[in-house]
Tab-separated table of C-alpha atoms in Angstrom:
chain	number	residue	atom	x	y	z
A	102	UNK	CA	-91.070	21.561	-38.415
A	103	UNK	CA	-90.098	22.656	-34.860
A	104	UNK	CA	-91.156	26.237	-33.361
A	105	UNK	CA	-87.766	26.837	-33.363
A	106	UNK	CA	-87.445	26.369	-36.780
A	107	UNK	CA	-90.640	28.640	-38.217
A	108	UNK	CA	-89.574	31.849	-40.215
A	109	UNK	CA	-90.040	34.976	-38.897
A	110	UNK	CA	-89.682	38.405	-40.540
A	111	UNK	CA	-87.146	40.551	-38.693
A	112	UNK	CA	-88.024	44.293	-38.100
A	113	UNK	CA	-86.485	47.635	-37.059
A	114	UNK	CA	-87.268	49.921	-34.572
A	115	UNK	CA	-90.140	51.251	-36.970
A	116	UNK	CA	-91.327	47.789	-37.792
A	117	UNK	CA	-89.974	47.304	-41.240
A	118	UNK	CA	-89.113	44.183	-42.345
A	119	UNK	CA	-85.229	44.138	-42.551
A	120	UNK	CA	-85.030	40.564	-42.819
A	121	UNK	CA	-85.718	36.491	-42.504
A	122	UNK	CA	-84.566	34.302	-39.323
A	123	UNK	CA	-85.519	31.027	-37.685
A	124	UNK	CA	-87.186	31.525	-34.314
A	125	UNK	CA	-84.879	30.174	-32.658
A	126	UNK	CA	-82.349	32.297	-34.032
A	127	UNK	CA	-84.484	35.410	-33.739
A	128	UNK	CA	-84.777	34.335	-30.002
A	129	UNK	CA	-81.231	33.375	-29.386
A	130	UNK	CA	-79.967	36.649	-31.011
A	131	UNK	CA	-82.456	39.150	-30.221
A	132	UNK	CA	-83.316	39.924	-33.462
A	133	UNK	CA	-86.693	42.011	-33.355
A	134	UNK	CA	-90.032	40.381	-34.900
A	135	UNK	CA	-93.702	40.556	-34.484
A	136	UNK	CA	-95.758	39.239	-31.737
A	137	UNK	CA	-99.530	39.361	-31.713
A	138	UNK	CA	-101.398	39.229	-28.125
A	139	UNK	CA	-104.694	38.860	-27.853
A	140	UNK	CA	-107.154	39.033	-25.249
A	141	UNK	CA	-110.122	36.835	-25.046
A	142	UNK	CA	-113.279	37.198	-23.013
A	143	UNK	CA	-116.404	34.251	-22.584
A	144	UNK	CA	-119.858	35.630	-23.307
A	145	UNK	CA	-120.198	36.713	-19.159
A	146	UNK	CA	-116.802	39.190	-19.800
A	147	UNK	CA	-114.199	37.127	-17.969
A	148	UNK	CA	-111.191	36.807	-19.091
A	149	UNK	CA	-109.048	33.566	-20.287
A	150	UNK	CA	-105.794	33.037	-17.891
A	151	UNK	CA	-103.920	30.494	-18.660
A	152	UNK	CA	-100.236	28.885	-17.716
A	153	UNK	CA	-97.410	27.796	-20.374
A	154	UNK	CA	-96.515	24.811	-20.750
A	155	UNK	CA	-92.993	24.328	-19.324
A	156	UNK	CA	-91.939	23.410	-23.232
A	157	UNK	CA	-92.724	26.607	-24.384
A	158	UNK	CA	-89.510	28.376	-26.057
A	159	UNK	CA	-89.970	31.450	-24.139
A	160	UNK	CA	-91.597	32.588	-20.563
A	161	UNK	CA	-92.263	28.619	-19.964
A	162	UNK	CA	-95.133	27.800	-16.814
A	163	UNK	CA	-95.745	31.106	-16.676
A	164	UNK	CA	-99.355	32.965	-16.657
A	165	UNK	CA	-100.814	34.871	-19.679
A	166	UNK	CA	-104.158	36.886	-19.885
A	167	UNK	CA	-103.601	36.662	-23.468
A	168	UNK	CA	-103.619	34.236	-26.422
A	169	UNK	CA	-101.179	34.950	-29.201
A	170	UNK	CA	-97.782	34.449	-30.505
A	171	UNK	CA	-95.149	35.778	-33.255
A	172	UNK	CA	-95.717	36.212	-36.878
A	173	UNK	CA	-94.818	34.391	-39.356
A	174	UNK	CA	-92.751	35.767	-42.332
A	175	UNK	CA	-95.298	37.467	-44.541
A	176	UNK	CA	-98.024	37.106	-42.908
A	177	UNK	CA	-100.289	40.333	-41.748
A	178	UNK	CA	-100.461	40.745	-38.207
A	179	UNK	CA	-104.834	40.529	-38.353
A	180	UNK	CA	-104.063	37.184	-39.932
A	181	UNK	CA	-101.806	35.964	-36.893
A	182	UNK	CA	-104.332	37.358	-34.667
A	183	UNK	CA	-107.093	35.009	-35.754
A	184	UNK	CA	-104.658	31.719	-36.297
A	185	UNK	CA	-103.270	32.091	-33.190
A	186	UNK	CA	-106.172	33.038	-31.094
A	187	UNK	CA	-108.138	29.910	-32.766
A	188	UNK	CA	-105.096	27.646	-32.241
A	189	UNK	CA	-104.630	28.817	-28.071
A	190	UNK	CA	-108.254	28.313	-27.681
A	191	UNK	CA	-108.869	25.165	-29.680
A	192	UNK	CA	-111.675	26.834	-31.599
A	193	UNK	CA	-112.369	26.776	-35.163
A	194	UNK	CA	-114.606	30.118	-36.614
A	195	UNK	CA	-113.606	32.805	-34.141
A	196	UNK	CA	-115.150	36.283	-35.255
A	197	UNK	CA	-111.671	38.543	-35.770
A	198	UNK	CA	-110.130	39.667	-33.374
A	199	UNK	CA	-110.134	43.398	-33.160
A	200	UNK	CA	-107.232	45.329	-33.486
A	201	UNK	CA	-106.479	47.806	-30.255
A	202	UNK	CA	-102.337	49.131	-30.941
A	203	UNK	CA	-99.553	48.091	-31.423
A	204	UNK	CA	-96.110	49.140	-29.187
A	205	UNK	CA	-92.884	48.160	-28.973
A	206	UNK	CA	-91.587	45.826	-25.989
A	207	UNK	CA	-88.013	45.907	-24.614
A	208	UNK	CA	-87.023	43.174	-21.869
A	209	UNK	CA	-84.852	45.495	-20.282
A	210	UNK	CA	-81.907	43.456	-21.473
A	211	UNK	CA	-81.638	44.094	-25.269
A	212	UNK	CA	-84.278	42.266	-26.801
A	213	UNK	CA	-87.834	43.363	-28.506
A	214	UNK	CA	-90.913	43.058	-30.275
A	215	UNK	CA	-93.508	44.681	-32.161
A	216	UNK	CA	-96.516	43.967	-30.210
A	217	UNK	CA	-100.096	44.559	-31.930
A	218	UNK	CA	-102.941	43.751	-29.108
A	219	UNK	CA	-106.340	42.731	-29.772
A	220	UNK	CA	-109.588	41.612	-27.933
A	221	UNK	CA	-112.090	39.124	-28.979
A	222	UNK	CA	-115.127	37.659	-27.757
A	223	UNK	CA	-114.965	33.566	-27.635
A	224	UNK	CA	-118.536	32.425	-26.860
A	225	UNK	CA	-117.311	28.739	-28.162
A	226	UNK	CA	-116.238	25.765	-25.713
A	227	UNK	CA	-112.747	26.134	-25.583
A	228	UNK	CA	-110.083	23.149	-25.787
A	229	UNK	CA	-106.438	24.775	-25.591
A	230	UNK	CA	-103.503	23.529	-27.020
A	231	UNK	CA	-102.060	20.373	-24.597
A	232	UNK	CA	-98.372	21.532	-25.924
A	233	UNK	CA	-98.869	25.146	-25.405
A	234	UNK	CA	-101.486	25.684	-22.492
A	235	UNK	CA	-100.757	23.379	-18.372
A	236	UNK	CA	-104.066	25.117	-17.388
A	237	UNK	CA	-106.641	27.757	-17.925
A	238	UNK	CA	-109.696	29.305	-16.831
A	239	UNK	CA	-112.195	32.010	-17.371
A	240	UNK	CA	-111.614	34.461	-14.395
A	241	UNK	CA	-113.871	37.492	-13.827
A	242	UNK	CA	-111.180	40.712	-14.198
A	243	UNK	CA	-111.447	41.728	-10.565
A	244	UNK	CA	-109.866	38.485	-9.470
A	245	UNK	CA	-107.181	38.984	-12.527
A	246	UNK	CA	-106.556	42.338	-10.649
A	247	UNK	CA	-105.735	40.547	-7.145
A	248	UNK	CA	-103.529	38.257	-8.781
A	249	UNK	CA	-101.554	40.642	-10.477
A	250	UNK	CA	-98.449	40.657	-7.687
A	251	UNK	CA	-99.221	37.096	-6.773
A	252	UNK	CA	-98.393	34.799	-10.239
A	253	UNK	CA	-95.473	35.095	-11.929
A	254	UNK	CA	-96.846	37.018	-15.400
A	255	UNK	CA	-95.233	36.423	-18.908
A	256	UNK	CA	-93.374	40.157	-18.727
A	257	UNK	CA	-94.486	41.388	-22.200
A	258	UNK	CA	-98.202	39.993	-21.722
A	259	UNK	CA	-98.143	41.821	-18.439
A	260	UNK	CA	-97.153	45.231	-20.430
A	261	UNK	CA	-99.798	44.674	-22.728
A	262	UNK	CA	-102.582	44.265	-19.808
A	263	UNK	CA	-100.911	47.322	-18.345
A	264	UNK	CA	-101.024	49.702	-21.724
A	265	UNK	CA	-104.299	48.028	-22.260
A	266	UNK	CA	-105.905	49.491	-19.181
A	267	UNK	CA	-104.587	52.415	-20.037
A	268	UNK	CA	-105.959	52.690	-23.655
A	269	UNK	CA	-109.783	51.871	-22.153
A	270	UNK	CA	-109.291	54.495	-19.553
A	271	UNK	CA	-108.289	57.011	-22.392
A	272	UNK	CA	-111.287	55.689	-24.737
């Protein structure tokens, strides 16, 4: 099965399940689903950045500062944390990520997703996904900072560092 064909559960504006699309429909439509970004540090603190693949169905070569992905029909968003965190990485017996919030992303031109955000600690080798990851690198956060304005940032990860930030400011 393609990416584009994985089930996904479509959500409102209050993230209840409404109903059941193929990603590529949910994508193509703009139906909202559930997304799952998570942020993963080595044992020194720095954080993983990493660039798409140009194959990648949405935001392709683009860099991340998180691991993560949608969620699958039925599955709990904790759950998606862990598989897809583990999957990014190439890692197998992750401790779970933890769970920060959750907010809603708009692209500004009619599409959205439930975004929960976590953080996790990978103090394993990592060996990212060939199809999903062109490079990658542990960078300390200060030089994540500089680069900010200077790489072209998946949008919705960007939000997340941004409301991120802000959460650890407020904690």
């Amino acid at each position: 099965m393609s990416a584009a064909d994985e089930i996904l559960d479509i959500v409102d504006e209050n993230d209840r399940i409404v109903g059941r699309s193929p990603r590529g429909e949910a994508y193509a439509q703009g139906l909202r689903h559930r997304c799952v970004f998570i942020q993963a540090r080595d044992a020194a603190g720095r954080l993983f950045v990493h660039r798409r693949t140009p194959t990648k169905l949405v935001f392709p070569s683009l860099y991340d500062m998180f691991v993560g992905g949608v969620v699958g029909a039925g599955e709990a968003y904790d759950d998606a944390a862990l598989r897809e965190a583990e999957e990014e990485l190439g890692v197998s017996r992750l401790p779970r990520p933890e769970f920060r919030f959750k907010f809603l992303y708009t692209d500004g031109s009619g599409h959205s997703w439930w975004s929960a955000v976590y953080e996790v600690r990978c103090e394993l080798p990592v060996h990212p996904q060939v199809e999903e990851v062109a490079w990658h690198d542990f960078l300390p956060e200060e030089e994540v900072e500089a680069r900010l304005d200077s790489w072209e940032w998946v949008p919705d990860g960007l939000a997340a560092y941004e409301r991120l930030r802000a959460y650890r400011a407020e904690s």
